[in-house]
mmCIF file of C-alpha atoms and ligand atoms in Angstrom:
data_model
loop_
_atom_site.group_PDB
_atom_site.id
_atom_site.type_symbol
_atom_site.label_atom_id
_atom_site.label_comp_id
_atom_site.label_asym_id
_atom_site.label_seq_id
_atom_site.Cartn_x
_atom_site.Cartn_y
_atom_site.Cartn_z
ATOM 1 C CA MET X 13 -44.518 68.580 -77.925
ATOM 2 C CA THR X 14 -41.541 68.882 -75.644
ATOM 3 C CA ILE X 15 -40.523 66.599 -72.823
ATOM 4 C CA PRO X 16 -39.207 68.777 -70.000
ATOM 5 C CA VAL X 17 -36.520 67.286 -67.812
ATOM 6 C CA THR X 18 -36.318 68.663 -64.309
ATOM 7 C CA SER X 19 -32.948 68.297 -62.735
ATOM 8 C CA THR X 20 -32.630 68.289 -58.995
ATOM 9 C CA ALA X 21 -29.592 67.054 -57.131
ATOM 10 C CA PRO X 22 -30.874 65.054 -54.154
ATOM 11 C CA ALA X 23 -28.616 63.245 -51.717
ATOM 12 C CA ALA X 24 -27.332 59.989 -53.179
ATOM 13 C CA LEU X 25 -29.330 56.959 -52.139
ATOM 14 C CA GLU X 26 -27.500 53.958 -50.710
ATOM 15 C CA PHE X 27 -29.402 50.820 -51.781
ATOM 16 C CA ALA X 28 -29.428 47.860 -49.393
ATOM 17 C CA VAL X 29 -29.107 44.727 -51.538
ATOM 18 C CA THR X 30 -30.576 41.378 -50.463
ATOM 19 C CA ARG X 31 -29.838 38.646 -52.978
ATOM 20 C CA ASN X 32 -32.552 36.165 -53.887
ATOM 21 C CA LEU X 33 -31.312 32.790 -52.621
ATOM 22 C CA ALA X 34 -33.986 31.087 -54.724
ATOM 23 C CA ALA X 35 -32.946 32.912 -57.930
ATOM 24 C CA ARG X 36 -33.467 30.739 -60.982
ATOM 25 C CA GLY X 37 -30.447 29.071 -62.486
ATOM 26 C CA ARG X 38 -29.104 29.649 -65.949
ATOM 27 C CA GLY X 39 -31.013 26.731 -67.508
ATOM 28 C CA GLU X 40 -34.399 27.811 -66.194
ATOM 29 C CA ARG X 41 -33.772 31.433 -67.133
ATOM 30 C CA GLU X 42 -32.755 30.540 -70.662
ATOM 31 C CA GLU X 43 -35.819 28.402 -71.093
ATOM 32 C CA ILE X 44 -37.979 31.420 -70.153
ATOM 33 C CA LEU X 45 -35.973 33.827 -72.329
ATOM 34 C CA ALA X 46 -36.412 31.537 -75.346
ATOM 35 C CA ASN X 47 -40.138 32.294 -75.388
ATOM 36 C CA PRO X 48 -41.029 35.014 -72.864
ATOM 37 C CA GLY X 49 -44.197 36.470 -74.432
ATOM 38 C CA PHE X 50 -45.134 39.737 -72.707
ATOM 39 C CA GLY X 51 -45.734 40.329 -69.011
ATOM 40 C CA ASN X 52 -45.764 36.644 -68.023
ATOM 41 C CA HIS X 53 -42.437 36.209 -66.273
ATOM 42 C CA PHE X 54 -40.605 38.376 -63.772
ATOM 43 C CA THR X 55 -36.950 38.554 -62.858
ATOM 44 C CA ASP X 56 -35.490 37.446 -59.517
ATOM 45 C CA HIS X 57 -35.365 40.866 -57.847
ATOM 46 C CA MET X 58 -37.239 44.113 -57.420
ATOM 47 C CA VAL X 59 -36.361 47.587 -56.201
ATOM 48 C CA ASP X 60 -38.365 49.694 -53.820
ATOM 49 C CA ILE X 61 -38.062 53.090 -52.155
ATOM 50 C CA CYS X 62 -40.417 54.326 -49.426
ATOM 51 C CA TRP X 63 -41.803 57.804 -49.085
ATOM 52 C CA SER X 64 -43.514 59.394 -46.136
ATOM 53 C CA ALA X 65 -44.735 62.929 -45.646
ATOM 54 C CA LYS X 66 -42.419 63.201 -42.620
ATOM 55 C CA GLY X 67 -39.295 61.444 -43.867
ATOM 56 C CA GLY X 68 -39.365 62.006 -47.639
ATOM 57 C CA TRP X 69 -37.725 59.308 -49.787
ATOM 58 C CA HIS X 70 -35.972 56.670 -47.720
ATOM 59 C CA ARG X 71 -34.992 52.983 -47.365
ATOM 60 C CA PRO X 72 -33.994 52.204 -50.964
ATOM 61 C CA ARG X 73 -33.708 48.440 -51.381
ATOM 62 C CA VAL X 74 -33.029 45.699 -53.859
ATOM 63 C CA SER X 75 -34.756 42.530 -52.665
ATOM 64 C CA PRO X 76 -36.042 39.196 -53.944
ATOM 65 C CA TYR X 77 -39.056 39.567 -56.246
ATOM 66 C CA GLY X 78 -42.152 38.544 -54.315
ATOM 67 C CA PRO X 79 -45.523 39.527 -52.843
ATOM 68 C CA ILE X 80 -45.962 42.964 -51.313
ATOM 69 C CA GLN X 81 -47.633 43.186 -47.905
ATOM 70 C CA LEU X 82 -50.427 45.733 -47.825
ATOM 71 C CA GLU X 83 -53.124 46.433 -45.318
ATOM 72 C CA PRO X 84 -56.624 45.899 -46.733
ATOM 73 C CA SER X 85 -57.212 49.580 -46.004
ATOM 74 C CA ALA X 86 -54.260 50.710 -48.177
ATOM 75 C CA ALA X 87 -55.532 53.777 -50.029
ATOM 76 C CA VAL X 88 -54.524 52.555 -53.500
ATOM 77 C CA LEU X 89 -56.951 49.628 -53.255
ATOM 78 C CA HIS X 90 -59.854 52.018 -52.725
ATOM 79 C CA TYR X 91 -59.051 55.275 -54.500
ATOM 80 C CA ALA X 92 -56.541 54.186 -57.180
ATOM 81 C CA GLN X 93 -53.870 56.717 -56.230
ATOM 82 C CA GLU X 94 -51.237 55.158 -58.485
ATOM 83 C CA VAL X 95 -48.927 55.958 -61.428
ATOM 84 C CA PHE X 96 -46.569 53.860 -63.511
ATOM 85 C CA GLU X 97 -44.003 53.915 -66.292
ATOM 86 C CA GLY X 98 -42.822 51.491 -68.955
ATOM 87 C CA LEU X 99 -39.465 51.344 -70.711
ATOM 88 C CA LYS X 100 -37.119 48.667 -72.008
ATOM 89 C CA ALA X 101 -33.570 47.464 -71.483
ATOM 90 C CA TYR X 102 -31.920 46.405 -74.767
ATOM 91 C CA ARG X 103 -28.905 44.167 -75.192
ATOM 92 C CA HIS X 104 -26.448 45.456 -77.767
ATOM 93 C CA GLU X 105 -24.249 43.303 -79.993
ATOM 94 C CA ASP X 106 -21.249 43.610 -77.602
ATOM 95 C CA GLY X 107 -23.358 42.399 -74.642
ATOM 96 C CA SER X 108 -23.805 45.831 -73.005
ATOM 97 C CA ILE X 109 -27.261 46.850 -71.695
ATOM 98 C CA TRP X 110 -28.920 50.141 -72.609
ATOM 99 C CA THR X 111 -32.212 51.939 -72.211
ATOM 100 C CA PHE X 112 -33.956 54.623 -74.256
ATOM 101 C CA ARG X 113 -34.587 58.188 -72.990
ATOM 102 C CA PRO X 114 -35.098 57.160 -69.333
ATOM 103 C CA GLU X 115 -34.909 60.775 -68.143
ATOM 104 C CA ALA X 116 -38.044 61.424 -70.228
ATOM 105 C CA ASN X 117 -39.836 58.572 -68.435
ATOM 106 C CA ALA X 118 -38.600 59.945 -65.090
ATOM 107 C CA ALA X 119 -39.914 63.419 -65.923
ATOM 108 C CA ARG X 120 -43.232 62.003 -67.114
ATOM 109 C CA MET X 121 -43.570 59.997 -63.918
ATOM 110 C CA GLN X 122 -43.117 63.238 -61.992
ATOM 111 C CA ARG X 123 -45.876 64.894 -64.041
ATOM 112 C CA SER X 124 -48.170 61.877 -63.555
ATOM 113 C CA ALA X 125 -47.371 61.858 -59.822
ATOM 114 C CA HIS X 126 -48.167 65.554 -59.569
ATOM 115 C CA ARG X 127 -51.599 64.997 -61.151
ATOM 116 C CA LEU X 128 -52.343 62.086 -58.792
ATOM 117 C CA ALA X 129 -51.147 64.076 -55.742
ATOM 118 C CA LEU X 130 -48.253 61.648 -55.246
ATOM 119 C CA PRO X 131 -44.701 62.733 -54.364
ATOM 120 C CA GLU X 132 -42.280 63.348 -57.256
ATOM 121 C CA LEU X 133 -39.411 60.888 -57.359
ATOM 122 C CA PRO X 134 -36.159 62.731 -58.225
ATOM 123 C CA VAL X 135 -34.921 61.893 -61.741
ATOM 124 C CA GLU X 136 -31.609 60.651 -60.307
ATOM 125 C CA TYR X 137 -33.396 58.141 -58.046
ATOM 126 C CA PHE X 138 -35.418 56.867 -60.990
ATOM 127 C CA LEU X 139 -32.285 56.300 -63.096
ATOM 128 C CA GLU X 140 -30.419 54.724 -60.188
ATOM 129 C CA SER X 141 -33.319 52.367 -59.445
ATOM 130 C CA LEU X 142 -33.081 50.969 -63.002
ATOM 131 C CA LYS X 143 -29.311 50.552 -62.737
ATOM 132 C CA GLN X 144 -29.645 48.776 -59.389
ATOM 133 C CA LEU X 145 -32.118 46.280 -60.820
ATOM 134 C CA ILE X 146 -29.947 45.629 -63.885
ATOM 135 C CA ALA X 147 -26.907 45.144 -61.623
ATOM 136 C CA VAL X 148 -28.574 42.052 -60.086
ATOM 137 C CA ASP X 149 -30.842 40.920 -62.947
ATOM 138 C CA GLY X 150 -28.832 41.910 -66.054
ATOM 139 C CA ASP X 151 -28.710 38.268 -67.170
ATOM 140 C CA TRP X 152 -32.459 38.546 -67.759
ATOM 141 C CA VAL X 153 -31.974 40.928 -70.710
ATOM 142 C CA PRO X 154 -32.450 38.627 -73.719
ATOM 143 C CA ASP X 155 -30.337 38.930 -76.869
ATOM 144 C CA ALA X 156 -32.547 37.611 -79.689
ATOM 145 C CA ALA X 157 -33.769 40.084 -82.340
ATOM 146 C CA GLU X 158 -36.410 42.565 -81.081
ATOM 147 C CA THR X 159 -36.450 41.098 -77.567
ATOM 148 C CA SER X 160 -35.878 43.190 -74.448
ATOM 149 C CA LEU X 161 -36.339 43.350 -70.702
ATOM 150 C CA TYR X 162 -39.424 45.452 -70.006
ATOM 151 C CA LEU X 163 -38.940 47.686 -66.950
ATOM 152 C CA ARG X 164 -42.011 48.680 -64.974
ATOM 153 C CA PRO X 165 -41.524 51.444 -62.373
ATOM 154 C CA PHE X 166 -44.682 52.206 -60.372
ATOM 155 C CA MET X 167 -45.769 54.133 -57.315
ATOM 156 C CA PHE X 168 -48.840 53.818 -55.129
ATOM 157 C CA ALA X 169 -50.531 55.056 -51.955
ATOM 158 C CA LYS X 170 -49.882 52.455 -49.269
ATOM 159 C CA GLU X 171 -51.124 54.353 -46.232
ATOM 160 C CA ALA X 172 -53.772 52.430 -44.276
ATOM 161 C CA PHE X 173 -56.468 55.092 -44.252
ATOM 162 C CA LEU X 174 -59.947 55.297 -45.765
ATOM 163 C CA GLY X 175 -60.353 59.062 -45.594
ATOM 164 C CA VAL X 176 -60.169 60.785 -48.965
ATOM 165 C CA ARG X 177 -56.961 62.824 -49.185
ATOM 166 C CA PRO X 178 -53.481 62.264 -50.654
ATOM 167 C CA ALA X 179 -51.728 59.457 -48.775
ATOM 168 C CA ASN X 180 -48.918 60.208 -46.356
ATOM 169 C CA LYS X 181 -47.193 56.901 -47.109
ATOM 170 C CA VAL X 182 -46.242 55.898 -50.613
ATOM 171 C CA ALA X 183 -44.135 53.141 -52.149
ATOM 172 C CA TYR X 184 -42.123 53.244 -55.387
ATOM 173 C CA TYR X 185 -41.161 49.930 -56.980
ATOM 174 C CA VAL X 186 -39.440 48.675 -60.118
ATOM 175 C CA ILE X 187 -40.037 45.183 -61.474
ATOM 176 C CA ALA X 188 -38.830 43.715 -64.769
ATOM 177 C CA SER X 189 -40.288 41.244 -67.241
ATOM 178 C CA PRO X 190 -38.549 39.749 -70.274
ATOM 179 C CA ALA X 191 -40.388 40.530 -73.520
ATOM 180 C CA GLY X 192 -40.321 38.574 -76.761
ATOM 181 C CA ALA X 193 -40.572 40.132 -80.220
ATOM 182 C CA TYR X 194 -43.967 41.868 -80.432
ATOM 183 C CA PHE X 195 -44.456 40.623 -84.004
ATOM 184 C CA PRO X 196 -42.719 37.230 -84.036
ATOM 185 C CA GLY X 197 -43.910 36.507 -87.583
ATOM 186 C CA GLY X 198 -42.816 39.920 -88.939
ATOM 187 C CA VAL X 199 -44.607 43.235 -88.545
ATOM 188 C CA SER X 200 -48.154 43.067 -89.869
ATOM 189 C CA PRO X 201 -50.962 45.648 -89.904
ATOM 190 C CA VAL X 202 -53.728 45.419 -87.285
ATOM 191 C CA SER X 203 -57.429 46.322 -87.269
ATOM 192 C CA ILE X 204 -58.616 48.807 -84.700
ATOM 193 C CA TRP X 205 -62.090 49.497 -83.386
ATOM 194 C CA LEU X 206 -63.509 53.018 -83.056
ATOM 195 C CA SER X 207 -65.317 53.327 -79.729
ATOM 196 C CA ASP X 208 -68.312 55.587 -80.337
ATOM 197 C CA HIS X 209 -69.760 55.727 -76.832
ATOM 198 C CA TYR X 210 -66.900 55.326 -74.386
ATOM 199 C CA SER X 211 -64.108 57.868 -73.824
ATOM 200 C CA ARG X 212 -60.739 57.196 -72.324
ATOM 201 C CA ALA X 213 -60.371 60.506 -70.511
ATOM 202 C CA GLY X 214 -62.191 63.786 -70.142
ATOM 203 C CA LYS X 215 -61.361 67.467 -70.089
ATOM 204 C CA GLY X 216 -59.571 68.302 -66.852
ATOM 205 C CA GLY X 217 -59.231 64.592 -66.025
ATOM 206 C CA THR X 218 -56.200 62.324 -65.826
ATOM 207 C CA GLY X 219 -55.744 61.471 -69.516
ATOM 208 C CA ALA X 220 -52.257 62.986 -69.643
ATOM 209 C CA ALA X 221 -51.082 60.970 -66.617
ATOM 210 C CA LYS X 222 -49.885 57.389 -66.834
ATOM 211 C CA THR X 223 -52.208 56.020 -64.205
ATOM 212 C CA GLY X 224 -53.978 52.700 -63.788
ATOM 213 C CA GLY X 225 -57.440 54.284 -63.675
ATOM 214 C CA ASN X 226 -57.205 55.268 -67.346
ATOM 215 C CA TYR X 227 -56.513 51.642 -68.167
ATOM 216 C CA ALA X 228 -59.331 50.387 -65.959
ATOM 217 C CA SER X 229 -61.812 52.509 -67.912
ATOM 218 C CA SER X 230 -60.410 51.286 -71.245
ATOM 219 C CA LEU X 231 -60.904 47.571 -70.533
ATOM 220 C CA LEU X 232 -64.595 47.328 -71.396
ATOM 221 C CA PRO X 233 -64.224 49.192 -74.727
ATOM 222 C CA GLN X 234 -61.118 47.070 -75.360
ATOM 223 C CA SER X 235 -63.187 43.907 -75.034
ATOM 224 C CA GLU X 236 -65.699 45.369 -77.489
ATOM 225 C CA ALA X 237 -62.788 45.782 -79.889
ATOM 226 C CA TYR X 238 -61.946 42.075 -79.457
ATOM 227 C CA ASP X 239 -65.583 41.182 -80.103
ATOM 228 C CA HIS X 240 -65.322 43.030 -83.421
ATOM 229 C CA GLY X 241 -62.137 41.164 -84.337
ATOM 230 C CA CYS X 242 -59.914 44.177 -83.604
ATOM 231 C CA ALA X 243 -56.642 44.287 -81.698
ATOM 232 C CA GLN X 244 -57.064 47.727 -80.126
ATOM 233 C CA VAL X 245 -59.596 50.460 -79.537
ATOM 234 C CA LEU X 246 -59.378 54.066 -80.742
ATOM 235 C CA PHE X 247 -60.906 56.741 -78.523
ATOM 236 C CA LEU X 248 -62.393 60.101 -79.504
ATOM 237 C CA ASP X 249 -62.634 63.200 -77.314
ATOM 238 C CA SER X 250 -65.220 63.096 -74.530
ATOM 239 C CA THR X 251 -67.067 66.348 -75.280
ATOM 240 C CA GLU X 252 -67.819 66.278 -79.009
ATOM 241 C CA GLY X 253 -67.020 62.653 -79.849
ATOM 242 C CA LYS X 254 -65.345 63.964 -82.969
ATOM 243 C CA TRP X 255 -61.617 64.453 -82.401
ATOM 244 C CA LEU X 256 -59.068 61.646 -82.373
ATOM 245 C CA GLU X 257 -57.348 61.007 -79.059
ATOM 246 C CA GLU X 258 -55.362 57.776 -78.925
ATOM 247 C CA LEU X 259 -55.572 54.009 -78.507
ATOM 248 C CA GLY X 260 -55.803 52.474 -75.022
ATOM 249 C CA GLY X 261 -52.031 52.562 -74.629
ATOM 250 C CA MET X 262 -50.569 53.928 -77.875
ATOM 251 C CA ASN X 263 -50.508 57.219 -79.752
ATOM 252 C CA VAL X 264 -51.702 57.492 -83.336
ATOM 253 C CA VAL X 265 -50.161 59.129 -86.448
ATOM 254 C CA LEU X 266 -51.637 59.705 -89.925
ATOM 255 C CA VAL X 267 -49.322 60.054 -92.932
ATOM 256 C CA TYR X 268 -50.404 62.164 -95.896
ATOM 257 C CA LYS X 269 -49.437 61.545 -99.548
ATOM 258 C CA ASP X 270 -47.064 64.551 -99.465
ATOM 259 C CA GLY X 271 -45.157 63.016 -96.534
ATOM 260 C CA THR X 272 -46.721 65.142 -93.774
ATOM 261 C CA LEU X 273 -47.212 63.363 -90.441
ATOM 262 C CA VAL X 274 -50.237 64.427 -88.418
ATOM 263 C CA THR X 275 -50.867 63.471 -84.805
ATOM 264 C CA PRO X 276 -53.737 64.575 -82.546
ATOM 265 C CA GLN X 277 -53.132 67.290 -79.997
ATOM 266 C CA SER X 278 -55.281 67.226 -76.879
ATOM 267 C CA GLU X 279 -54.821 67.846 -73.182
ATOM 268 C CA SER X 280 -56.221 64.401 -72.406
ATOM 269 C CA ILE X 281 -53.653 62.410 -74.433
ATOM 270 C CA LEU X 282 -50.674 60.705 -72.820
ATOM 271 C CA GLU X 283 -47.499 62.207 -74.296
ATOM 272 C CA GLY X 284 -45.703 59.176 -75.669
ATOM 273 C CA ILE X 285 -41.925 59.086 -75.737
ATOM 274 C CA THR X 286 -42.039 56.776 -78.757
ATOM 275 C CA LEU X 287 -44.293 59.289 -80.542
ATOM 276 C CA ASN X 288 -42.018 62.186 -79.649
ATOM 277 C CA SER X 289 -38.997 60.258 -80.947
ATOM 278 C CA VAL X 290 -40.647 59.079 -84.179
ATOM 279 C CA LEU X 291 -41.758 62.634 -84.976
ATOM 280 C CA GLN X 292 -38.186 63.843 -84.364
ATOM 281 C CA LEU X 293 -36.782 61.214 -86.747
ATOM 282 C CA ALA X 294 -39.349 62.238 -89.371
ATOM 283 C CA ARG X 295 -38.427 65.930 -88.956
ATOM 284 C CA ASP X 296 -34.749 64.988 -89.291
ATOM 285 C CA ARG X 297 -35.601 63.483 -92.681
ATOM 286 C CA GLY X 298 -37.330 66.693 -93.750
ATOM 287 C CA HIS X 299 -40.931 65.586 -93.234
ATOM 288 C CA LYS X 300 -43.460 68.149 -92.119
ATOM 289 C CA VAL X 301 -45.022 67.273 -88.750
ATOM 290 C CA GLU X 302 -48.308 68.672 -87.488
ATOM 291 C CA GLU X 303 -49.537 68.302 -83.901
ATOM 292 C CA ARG X 304 -53.099 69.588 -84.018
ATOM 293 C CA ARG X 305 -56.721 68.543 -83.638
ATOM 294 C CA VAL X 306 -57.644 65.750 -86.071
ATOM 295 C CA SER X 307 -61.283 64.808 -86.604
ATOM 296 C CA ILE X 308 -62.516 61.343 -87.419
ATOM 297 C CA ASP X 309 -64.043 62.912 -90.579
ATOM 298 C CA GLU X 310 -60.582 64.068 -91.664
ATOM 299 C CA TRP X 311 -59.376 60.467 -91.465
ATOM 300 C CA ARG X 312 -62.488 59.209 -93.257
ATOM 301 C CA VAL X 313 -62.293 61.715 -96.103
ATOM 302 C CA GLY X 314 -58.500 61.418 -96.440
ATOM 303 C CA SER X 315 -58.624 57.656 -96.443
ATOM 304 C CA GLU X 316 -61.373 57.519 -99.067
ATOM 305 C CA SER X 317 -59.701 60.104 -101.335
ATOM 306 C CA GLY X 318 -56.290 58.448 -101.013
ATOM 307 C CA ASP X 319 -54.695 61.552 -99.437
ATOM 308 C CA ILE X 320 -53.966 59.665 -96.211
ATOM 309 C CA VAL X 321 -51.649 56.856 -97.244
ATOM 310 C CA GLU X 322 -50.469 55.323 -93.963
ATOM 311 C CA VAL X 323 -51.656 55.219 -90.353
ATOM 312 C CA PHE X 324 -49.699 53.821 -87.443
ATOM 313 C CA ALA X 325 -49.786 53.554 -83.668
ATOM 314 C CA CYS X 326 -46.728 53.880 -81.453
ATOM 315 C CA GLY X 327 -45.691 53.069 -77.903
ATOM 316 C CA THR X 328 -42.855 51.353 -76.048
ATOM 317 C CA ALA X 329 -44.273 47.809 -76.147
ATOM 318 C CA ALA X 330 -44.769 47.412 -79.919
ATOM 319 C CA VAL X 331 -42.633 50.417 -81.008
ATOM 320 C CA ILE X 332 -44.660 51.098 -84.182
ATOM 321 C CA THR X 333 -47.738 49.126 -85.212
ATOM 322 C CA PRO X 334 -49.144 49.711 -88.703
ATOM 323 C CA ILE X 335 -52.910 50.239 -88.657
ATOM 324 C CA GLY X 336 -54.403 48.455 -91.662
ATOM 325 C CA GLU X 337 -58.033 49.043 -90.950
ATOM 326 C CA LEU X 338 -60.353 51.139 -88.790
ATOM 327 C CA LYS X 339 -63.712 49.515 -88.084
ATOM 328 C CA ALA X 340 -66.581 51.581 -86.739
ATOM 329 C CA GLU X 341 -70.344 51.218 -86.305
ATOM 330 C CA GLY X 342 -71.494 51.787 -89.882
ATOM 331 C CA PHE X 343 -68.220 52.086 -91.803
ATOM 332 C CA THR X 344 -64.742 50.607 -92.319
ATOM 333 C CA LEU X 345 -61.652 52.467 -93.518
ATOM 334 C CA GLY X 346 -58.533 51.027 -95.096
ATOM 335 C CA ASP X 347 -57.614 47.589 -96.335
ATOM 336 C CA ILE X 348 -56.283 45.064 -93.851
ATOM 337 C CA THR X 349 -54.789 42.939 -96.648
ATOM 338 C CA ALA X 350 -52.503 45.761 -97.840
ATOM 339 C CA PRO X 351 -48.850 45.573 -96.712
ATOM 340 C CA ALA X 352 -47.548 47.901 -93.985
ATOM 341 C CA GLY X 353 -46.723 51.430 -95.186
ATOM 342 C CA GLU X 354 -43.221 52.213 -96.380
ATOM 343 C CA LEU X 355 -42.607 55.227 -94.131
ATOM 344 C CA THR X 356 -44.129 53.379 -91.148
ATOM 345 C CA MET X 357 -41.685 50.511 -91.645
ATOM 346 C CA SER X 358 -38.646 52.654 -92.298
ATOM 347 C CA LEU X 359 -39.232 54.809 -89.194
ATOM 348 C CA ARG X 360 -39.713 51.626 -87.192
ATOM 349 C CA ASP X 361 -36.475 50.254 -88.549
ATOM 350 C CA GLU X 362 -34.590 53.460 -87.754
ATOM 351 C CA LEU X 363 -35.914 53.725 -84.191
ATOM 352 C CA THR X 364 -35.269 50.066 -83.330
ATOM 353 C CA GLY X 365 -31.849 50.419 -84.994
ATOM 354 C CA ILE X 366 -30.982 53.188 -82.511
ATOM 355 C CA GLN X 367 -32.400 51.247 -79.550
ATOM 356 C CA TYR X 368 -30.438 48.081 -80.367
ATOM 357 C CA GLY X 369 -27.234 50.012 -81.126
ATOM 358 C CA ARG X 370 -27.183 49.234 -84.838
ATOM 359 C CA ARG X 371 -27.547 52.879 -85.857
ATOM 360 C CA PRO X 372 -25.878 56.075 -84.657
ATOM 361 C CA ASP X 373 -27.576 57.723 -81.678
ATOM 362 C CA ARG X 374 -27.580 61.302 -83.032
ATOM 363 C CA HIS X 375 -29.829 62.680 -80.297
ATOM 364 C CA ASN X 376 -28.079 61.052 -77.324
ATOM 365 C CA TRP X 377 -31.182 59.062 -76.497
ATOM 366 C CA MET X 378 -29.440 55.967 -75.152
ATOM 367 C CA THR X 379 -28.292 55.490 -71.541
ATOM 368 C CA ARG X 380 -26.103 52.590 -70.474
ATOM 369 C CA LEU X 381 -27.520 50.632 -67.528
ATOM 370 C CA ASP X 382 -24.800 48.083 -66.778
ATOM 371 C CA GLY X 383 -21.167 48.540 -65.717
HETATM 372 C C1 PLP C 408 -47.550 54.608 -72.126
HETATM 373 C C2 PLP C 408 -48.647 55.102 -73.006
HETATM 374 C C3 PLP C 408 -48.429 55.507 -74.343
HETATM 375 C C4 PLP C 408 -47.109 55.364 -75.044
HETATM 376 O O1 PLP C 408 -46.064 56.023 -74.434
HETATM 377 P P1 PLP C 408 -44.556 55.580 -74.714
HETATM 378 O O2 PLP C 408 -43.774 56.498 -73.872
HETATM 379 O O3 PLP C 408 -44.318 55.773 -76.158
HETATM 380 O O4 PLP C 408 -44.457 54.150 -74.315
HETATM 381 C C5 PLP C 408 -49.490 56.027 -75.046
HETATM 382 N N1 PLP C 408 -50.717 56.129 -74.502
HETATM 383 C C6 PLP C 408 -50.970 55.731 -73.240
HETATM 384 C C7 PLP C 408 -52.340 55.865 -72.704
HETATM 385 C C8 PLP C 408 -49.949 55.201 -72.457
HETATM 386 O O5 PLP C 408 -50.218 54.803 -71.218
#
């Protein structure tokens, strides 16, 4: 899997900055940062850039975080023409603020936008939008271990029009939300539920795009997973119901006894940047990596014979989550009481080490956002 980076050189955007006069003070902010959870709190500002078919990208702004005015007929509310991204800002030991492979997120947002018939935001505008938000809200990047400021760029059809065609008016926004450690009590393996009658995405559909509709269709199976005591749901392909795809929002990797990492290949999987990076780190260590079709039977047989020794999920929010157990209608694989796999934990440690500036950044993955 490669992550192409398109480089265009658009005119520089001049952001108009309006400070939030009701921005929270240091005390209130620190109280929130002490226990932020995930997705509960938002910083004092947001960034937006408008797009119209006539005028292209225009009116870049930094403004106080707050409600967006939309007409009830805005196309996104009816036809879900929307894409988003997710990445984190990390505070390093010396106080500086960095993010991880943002040009890969920018390129992916362009691919998602293309699939949803939305305009492609130039990579430079994407990077600048993150820097602009950090310039006003940098104090919201926490410094405790494994905490970060989650950055959420998104784009939607705001044209007031109920006809079915790509919208002529679109808005791009970035908001930010402080995130606590995903595993506050230390990393521990999770159970996942195998959905045997719902799929996440179909052939020729939008599975490879980061779009809200994929999440909407995963919510019901996700609540089935909760009902079975599982944290996440694993989806199979939509045609044969046989090949592994991914979890609702994370990619999946199987580790064989001989050190080979295997991850499903499919046109309806979202290409994770965490996955791509973890596989690179494994290759750097001399591990064999296979991106190919993986059947649920392969997992079942390999797990029962002991040939598959570790399984993990990966994505920006949790970085790497060890999968202890797979529960399905009629069978269960793995042992939830077993400790997290050794390779799983050491790859997690290496990747977070790079992100938090504790380890050398051999691949030039880090981009500074402040100063
Ligand atoms: C965002 C996402 C991932 C993980 O991608 P990262 O770039 O690693 O955060 C995996 N699957 C889906 C469906 C996603 O939306």
